[in-house]
Tab-separated table of C-alpha atoms in Angstrom:
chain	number	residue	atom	x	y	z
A	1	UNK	CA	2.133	-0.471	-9.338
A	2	UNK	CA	2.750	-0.580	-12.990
A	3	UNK	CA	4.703	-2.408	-15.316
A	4	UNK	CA	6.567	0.084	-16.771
A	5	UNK	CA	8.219	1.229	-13.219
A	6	UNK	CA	11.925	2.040	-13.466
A	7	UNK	CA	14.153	0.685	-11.476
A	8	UNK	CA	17.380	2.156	-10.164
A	9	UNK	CA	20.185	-0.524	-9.278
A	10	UNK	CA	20.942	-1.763	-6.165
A	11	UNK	CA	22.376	1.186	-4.097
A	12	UNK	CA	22.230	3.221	-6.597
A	13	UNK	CA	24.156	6.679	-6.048
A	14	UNK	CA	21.529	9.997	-6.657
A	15	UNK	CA	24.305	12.525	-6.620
A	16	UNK	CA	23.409	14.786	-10.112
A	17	UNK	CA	20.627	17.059	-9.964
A	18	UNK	CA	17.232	14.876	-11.383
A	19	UNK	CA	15.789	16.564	-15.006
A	20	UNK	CA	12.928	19.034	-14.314
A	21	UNK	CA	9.564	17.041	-13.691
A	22	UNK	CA	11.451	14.147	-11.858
A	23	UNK	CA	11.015	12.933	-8.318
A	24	UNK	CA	13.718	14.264	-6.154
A	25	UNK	CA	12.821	13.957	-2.608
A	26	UNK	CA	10.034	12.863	-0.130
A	27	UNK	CA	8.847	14.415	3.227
A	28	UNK	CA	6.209	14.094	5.239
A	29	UNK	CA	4.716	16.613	7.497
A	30	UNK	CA	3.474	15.407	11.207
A	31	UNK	CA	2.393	16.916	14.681
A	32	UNK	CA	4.730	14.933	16.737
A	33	UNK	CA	8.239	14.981	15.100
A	34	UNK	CA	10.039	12.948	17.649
A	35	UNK	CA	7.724	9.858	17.988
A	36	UNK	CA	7.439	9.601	14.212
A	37	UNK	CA	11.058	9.486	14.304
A	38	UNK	CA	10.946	6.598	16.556
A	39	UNK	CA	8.635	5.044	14.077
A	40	UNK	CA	10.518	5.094	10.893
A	41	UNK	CA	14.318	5.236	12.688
A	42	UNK	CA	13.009	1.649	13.961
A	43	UNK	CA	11.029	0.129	10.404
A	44	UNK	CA	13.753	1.414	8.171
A	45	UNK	CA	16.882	2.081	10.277
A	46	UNK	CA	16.704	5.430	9.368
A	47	UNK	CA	19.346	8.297	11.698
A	48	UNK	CA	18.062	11.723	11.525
A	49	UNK	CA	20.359	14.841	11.230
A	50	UNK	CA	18.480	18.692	11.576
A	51	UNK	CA	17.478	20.202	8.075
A	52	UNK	CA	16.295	23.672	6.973
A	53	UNK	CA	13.705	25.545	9.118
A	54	UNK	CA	11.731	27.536	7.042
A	55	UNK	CA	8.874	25.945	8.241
A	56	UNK	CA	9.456	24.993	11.552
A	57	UNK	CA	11.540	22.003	13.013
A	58	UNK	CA	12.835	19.553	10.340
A	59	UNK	CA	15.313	16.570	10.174
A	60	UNK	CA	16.705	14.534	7.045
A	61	UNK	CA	16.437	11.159	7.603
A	62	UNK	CA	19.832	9.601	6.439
A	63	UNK	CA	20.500	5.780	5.708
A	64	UNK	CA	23.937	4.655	6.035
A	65	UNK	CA	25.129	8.587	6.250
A	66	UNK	CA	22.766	8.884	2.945
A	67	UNK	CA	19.664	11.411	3.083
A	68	UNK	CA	16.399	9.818	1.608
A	69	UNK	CA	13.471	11.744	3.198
A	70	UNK	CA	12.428	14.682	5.140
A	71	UNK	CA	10.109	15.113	8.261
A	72	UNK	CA	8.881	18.063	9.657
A	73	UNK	CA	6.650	19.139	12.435
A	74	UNK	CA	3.281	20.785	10.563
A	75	UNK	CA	2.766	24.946	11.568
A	76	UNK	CA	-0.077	25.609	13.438
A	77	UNK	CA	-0.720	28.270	10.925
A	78	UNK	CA	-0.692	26.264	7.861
A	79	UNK	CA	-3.629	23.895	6.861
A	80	UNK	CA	-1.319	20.649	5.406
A	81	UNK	CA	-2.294	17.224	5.535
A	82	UNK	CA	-0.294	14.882	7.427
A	83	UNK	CA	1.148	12.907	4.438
A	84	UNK	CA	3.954	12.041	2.621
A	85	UNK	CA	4.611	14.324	-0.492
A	86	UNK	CA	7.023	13.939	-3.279
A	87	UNK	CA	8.806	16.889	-4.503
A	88	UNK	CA	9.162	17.090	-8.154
A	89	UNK	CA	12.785	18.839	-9.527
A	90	UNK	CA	13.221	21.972	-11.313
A	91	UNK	CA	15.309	24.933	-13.059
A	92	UNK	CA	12.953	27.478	-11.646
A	93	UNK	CA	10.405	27.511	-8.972
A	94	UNK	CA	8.850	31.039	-9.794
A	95	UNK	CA	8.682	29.974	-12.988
A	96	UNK	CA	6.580	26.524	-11.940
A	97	UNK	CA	4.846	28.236	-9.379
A	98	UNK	CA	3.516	30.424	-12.461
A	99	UNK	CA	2.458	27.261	-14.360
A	100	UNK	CA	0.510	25.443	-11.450
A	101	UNK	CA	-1.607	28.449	-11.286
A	102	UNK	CA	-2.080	28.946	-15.600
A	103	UNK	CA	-3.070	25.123	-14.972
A	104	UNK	CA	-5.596	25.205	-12.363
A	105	UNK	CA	-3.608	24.241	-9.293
A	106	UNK	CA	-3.149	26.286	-5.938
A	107	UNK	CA	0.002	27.186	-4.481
A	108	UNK	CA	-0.148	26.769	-0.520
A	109	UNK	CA	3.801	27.297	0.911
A	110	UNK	CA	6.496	29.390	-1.110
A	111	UNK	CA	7.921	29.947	-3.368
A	112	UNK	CA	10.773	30.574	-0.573
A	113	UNK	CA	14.359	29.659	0.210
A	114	UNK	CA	15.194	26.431	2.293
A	115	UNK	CA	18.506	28.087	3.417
A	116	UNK	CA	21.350	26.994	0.979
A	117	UNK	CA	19.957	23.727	0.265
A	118	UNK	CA	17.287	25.197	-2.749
A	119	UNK	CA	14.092	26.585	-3.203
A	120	UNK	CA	11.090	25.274	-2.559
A	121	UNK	CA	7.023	25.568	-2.687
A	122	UNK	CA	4.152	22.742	-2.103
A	123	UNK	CA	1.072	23.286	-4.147
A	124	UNK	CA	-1.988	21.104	-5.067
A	125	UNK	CA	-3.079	20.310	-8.515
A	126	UNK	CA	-6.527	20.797	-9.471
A	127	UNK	CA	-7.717	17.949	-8.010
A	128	UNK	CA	-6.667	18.918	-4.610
A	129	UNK	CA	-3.316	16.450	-4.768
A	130	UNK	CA	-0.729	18.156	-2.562
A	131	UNK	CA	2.761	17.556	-3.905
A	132	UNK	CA	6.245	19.864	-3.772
A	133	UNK	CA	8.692	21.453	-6.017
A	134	UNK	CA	12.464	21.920	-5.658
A	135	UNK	CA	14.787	23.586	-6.996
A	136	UNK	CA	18.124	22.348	-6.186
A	137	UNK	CA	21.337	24.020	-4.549
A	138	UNK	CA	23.647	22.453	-1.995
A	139	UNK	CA	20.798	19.804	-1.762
A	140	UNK	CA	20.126	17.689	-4.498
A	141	UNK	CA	17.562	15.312	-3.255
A	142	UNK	CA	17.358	11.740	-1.752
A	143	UNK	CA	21.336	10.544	-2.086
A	144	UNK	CA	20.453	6.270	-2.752
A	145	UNK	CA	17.982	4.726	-4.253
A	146	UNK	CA	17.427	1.233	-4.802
A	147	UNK	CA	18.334	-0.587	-1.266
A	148	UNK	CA	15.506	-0.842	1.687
A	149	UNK	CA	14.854	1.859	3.038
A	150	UNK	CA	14.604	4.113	0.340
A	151	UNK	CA	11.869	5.617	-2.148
A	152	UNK	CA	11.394	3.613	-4.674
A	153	UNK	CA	8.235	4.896	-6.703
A	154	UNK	CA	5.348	7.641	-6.065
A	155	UNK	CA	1.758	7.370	-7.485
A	156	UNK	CA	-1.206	9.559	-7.834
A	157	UNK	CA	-4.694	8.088	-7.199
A	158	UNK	CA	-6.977	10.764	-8.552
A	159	UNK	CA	-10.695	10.247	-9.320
A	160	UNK	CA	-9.815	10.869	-13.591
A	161	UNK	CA	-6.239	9.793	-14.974
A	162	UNK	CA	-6.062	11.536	-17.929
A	163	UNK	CA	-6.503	15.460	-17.312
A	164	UNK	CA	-4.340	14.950	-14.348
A	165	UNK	CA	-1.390	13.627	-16.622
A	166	UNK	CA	-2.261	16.474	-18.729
A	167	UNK	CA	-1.712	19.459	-16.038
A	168	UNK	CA	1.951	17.404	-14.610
A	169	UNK	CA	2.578	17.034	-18.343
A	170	UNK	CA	1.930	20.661	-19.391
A	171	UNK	CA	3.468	22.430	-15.773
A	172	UNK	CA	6.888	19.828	-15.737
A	173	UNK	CA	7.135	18.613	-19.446
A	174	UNK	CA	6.074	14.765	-18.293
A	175	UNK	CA	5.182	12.672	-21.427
A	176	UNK	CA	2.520	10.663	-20.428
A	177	UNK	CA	2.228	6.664	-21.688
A	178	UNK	CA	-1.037	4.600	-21.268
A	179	UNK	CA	0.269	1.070	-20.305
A	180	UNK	CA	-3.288	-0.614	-20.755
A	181	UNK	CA	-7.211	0.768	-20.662
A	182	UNK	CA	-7.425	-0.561	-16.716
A	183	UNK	CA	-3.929	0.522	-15.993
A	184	UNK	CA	-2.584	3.462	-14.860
A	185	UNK	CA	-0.698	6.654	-17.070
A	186	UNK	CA	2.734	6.293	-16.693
A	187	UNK	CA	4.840	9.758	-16.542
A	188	UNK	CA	8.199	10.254	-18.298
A	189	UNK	CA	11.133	12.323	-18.607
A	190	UNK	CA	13.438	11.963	-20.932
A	191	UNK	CA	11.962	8.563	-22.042
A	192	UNK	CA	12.248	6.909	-18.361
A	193	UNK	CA	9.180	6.958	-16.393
A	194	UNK	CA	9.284	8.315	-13.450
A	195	UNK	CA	5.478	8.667	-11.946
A	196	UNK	CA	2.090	7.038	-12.678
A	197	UNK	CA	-1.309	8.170	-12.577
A	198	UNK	CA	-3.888	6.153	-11.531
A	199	UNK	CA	-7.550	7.410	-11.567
A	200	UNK	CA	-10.153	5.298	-9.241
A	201	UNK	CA	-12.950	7.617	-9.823
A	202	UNK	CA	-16.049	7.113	-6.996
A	203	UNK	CA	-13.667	4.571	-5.334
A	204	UNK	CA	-11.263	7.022	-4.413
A	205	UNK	CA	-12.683	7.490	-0.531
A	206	UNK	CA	-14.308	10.381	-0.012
A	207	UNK	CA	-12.526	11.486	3.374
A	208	UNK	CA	-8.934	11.622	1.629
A	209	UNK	CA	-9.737	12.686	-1.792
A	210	UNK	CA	-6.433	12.491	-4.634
A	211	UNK	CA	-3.363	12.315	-3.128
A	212	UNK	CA	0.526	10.901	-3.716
A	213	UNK	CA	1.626	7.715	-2.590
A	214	UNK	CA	5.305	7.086	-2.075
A	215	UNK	CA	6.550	3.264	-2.009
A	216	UNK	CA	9.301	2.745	-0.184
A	217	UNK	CA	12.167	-0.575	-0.840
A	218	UNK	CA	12.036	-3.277	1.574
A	219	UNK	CA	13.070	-6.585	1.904
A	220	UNK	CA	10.692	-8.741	3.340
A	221	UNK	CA	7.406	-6.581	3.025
A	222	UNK	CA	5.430	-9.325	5.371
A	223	UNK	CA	8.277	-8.274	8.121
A	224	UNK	CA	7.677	-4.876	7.433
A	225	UNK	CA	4.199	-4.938	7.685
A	226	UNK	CA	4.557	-6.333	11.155
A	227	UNK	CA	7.093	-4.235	12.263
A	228	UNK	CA	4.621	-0.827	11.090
A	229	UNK	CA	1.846	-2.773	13.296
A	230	UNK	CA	4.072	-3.450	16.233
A	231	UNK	CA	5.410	0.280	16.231
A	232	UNK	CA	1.628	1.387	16.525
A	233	UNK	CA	0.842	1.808	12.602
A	234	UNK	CA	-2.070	0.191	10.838
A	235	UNK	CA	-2.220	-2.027	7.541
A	236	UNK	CA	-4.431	-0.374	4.959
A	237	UNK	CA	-4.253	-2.945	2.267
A	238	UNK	CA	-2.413	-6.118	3.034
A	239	UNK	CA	0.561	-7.708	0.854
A	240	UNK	CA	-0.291	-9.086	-2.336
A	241	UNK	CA	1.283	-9.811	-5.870
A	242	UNK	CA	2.139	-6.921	-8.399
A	243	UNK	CA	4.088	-6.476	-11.160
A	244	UNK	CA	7.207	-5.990	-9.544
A	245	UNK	CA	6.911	-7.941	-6.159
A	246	UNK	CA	5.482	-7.664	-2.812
A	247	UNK	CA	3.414	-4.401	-2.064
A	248	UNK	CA	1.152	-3.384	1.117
A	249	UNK	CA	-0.279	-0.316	1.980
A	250	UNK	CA	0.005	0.510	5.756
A	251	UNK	CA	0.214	3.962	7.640
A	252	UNK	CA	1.823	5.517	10.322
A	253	UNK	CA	0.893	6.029	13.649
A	254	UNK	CA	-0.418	9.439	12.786
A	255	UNK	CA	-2.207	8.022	9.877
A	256	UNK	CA	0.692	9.055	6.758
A	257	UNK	CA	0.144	6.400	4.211
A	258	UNK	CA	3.076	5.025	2.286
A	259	UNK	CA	3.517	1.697	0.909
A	260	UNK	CA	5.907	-1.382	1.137
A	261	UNK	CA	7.431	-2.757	-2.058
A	262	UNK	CA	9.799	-5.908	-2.164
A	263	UNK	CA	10.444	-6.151	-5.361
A	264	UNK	CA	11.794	-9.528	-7.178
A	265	UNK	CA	15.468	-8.809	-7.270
C-alpha cells in the first residue's frame, strides 16, 4: 500500500459520477460464474442481481442492496485473463479508446454499449496491464465504499513505475506524486489520489507479468484469510503490517488475485 491512500468514510455513499481518470468499478472475469459466486457471496456477504450482457452472462454483486463489483463468465472467443480489473471513469470512451492507442496500449473489448448502464471497453497499457474504461449512464459505478466488503484501493505492479504513470497520466489526466525513491507513484485527480504505481522490475513473476490489484475492506483480515482458504482459495502473501493496517494477498479458487485490507479505523 502507500501512505498517501485516500480513504472514503465509513459507508460512504458513491452516488455522483467519479472525475475522468478515477476508479469507478471492479469486475472480474471467470469460467465458472456460479461457484465464484458461492465464493465471494460467502467471504463478503455479497447478493448478486443479473447485469448487462454484452459479453455474456453477468451479475452485480450488491452489499446491503448496494452494487460494488461485477462478475462475468469469460467468452470462449475472447483471450482475457481471469482477474479482477478496475475500470477507470470517463466523459468519452471513443475518445480514450483513441488515447490508449496514441500511447502505446491495445484495445481488446469495445468500445460498445453495456445496455443503458454506459459504455464501456477493456484495454491493456503498454505493459500488457489489462484494466477497463466506463463511461457512465444509468450506472455510475460501485454505490459504497468504505465498509467490508467493498473496494477500497487498486494498484499496478509493473516491472518500471515511472513511464507507466506517464501513459495513465497522459490518456486520463492522472497527476502522478512520488511518495519516496522505494515507494510507489501515487495517481491523482483533482488533488486526491486515487491509484498507485508500483514497479518491481525482474521480481514481477514472469508467468503473470503487470497487472491491477484491487484491495478490498475487511474487518478482521486474519478471518478473512481463513475464510478464502476454507472456501477453496489460496493465500499468496500472508497478513502483515502496512501503512494503513492489515493486508494479505490471497486468490480465488480460480486463481483471481485481490487483496485483504483492515485498515486501523
Amino acid at each position: 500500500m502507500t501512505e498517501s491512500r485516500g480513504r472514503a468514510g465509513r459507508d460512504g455513499d458513491q452516488r455522483a459520477r467519479r472525475p475522468p481518470g478515477t476508479p469507478c468499478w471492479v469486475s472480474l472475469m471467470v469460467h465458472g460464474l456460479d461457484t465464484t459466486q458461492e465464493f465471494y457471496g460467502a467471504l463478503f456477504g455479497w447478493e448478486f442481481r443479473p447485469g448487462p450482457q454484452q459479453l455474456g452472462p453477468y451479475v452485480r454483486a450488491l452489499l446491503d442492496g448496494r452494487e460494488v463489483a461485477g462478475i462475468g463468465r469469460l467468452p470462449r472467443d475472447r483471450h482475457l485473463p481471469v482477474a479482477w480489473t478496475p475500470y477507470l471513469a470517463s466523459d468519452d470512451v471513443d475518445r480514450t479508446a483513441c488515447a490508449v492507442r496514441l500511447c502505446g496500449g491495445t484495445i481488446g473489448v469495445g468500445p460498445l454499449d453495456a445496455a443503458e448502464a454506459g459504455r464501456m471497453l477493456i484495454a491493456s497499457d503498454p505493459a500488457g496491464a489489462v484494466f477497463g474504461v466506463w463511461q457512465a449512464a444509468a450506472h455510475l459505478g460501485t454505490a459504497v465504499s468504505g465498509v467490508p466488503g467493498t473496494p477500497a484501493w487498486n494498484e499496478l505492479i509493473t516491472y518500471e513505475a515511472a513511464g507507466a504513470a506517464t501513459f495513465y497520466g497522459t490518456v486520463f489526466g492522472h497527476a502522478p506524486k512520488t511518495v519516496s525513491a522505494a515507494g510507489p507513484v501515487t495517481l491523482h485527480v483533482g488533488g486526491r489520489p486515487v491509484a498507485a504505481v508500483r514497479g518491481v522490475g525482474d521480481a514481477l513473476p514472469r508467468d503473470r507479468g503487470p497487472h491491477w490489484v484491487t484491495y478490498f475492506e475487511t474487518a478482521d483480515v486474519d478471518g478473512a484469510v481463513a475464510r478464502v482458504v476454507g472456501l477453496g482459495g489460496r493465500v499468496l502473501e500472508a497478513a502483515r503490517e502496512g501503512a494503513w493496517g492489515r493486508v494479505a494477498m490471497v486468490a480465488d479458487r480460480e486463481g483471481a488475485r485481490f487483496a485483504l485490507l483492515e485498515g486501523r479505523g
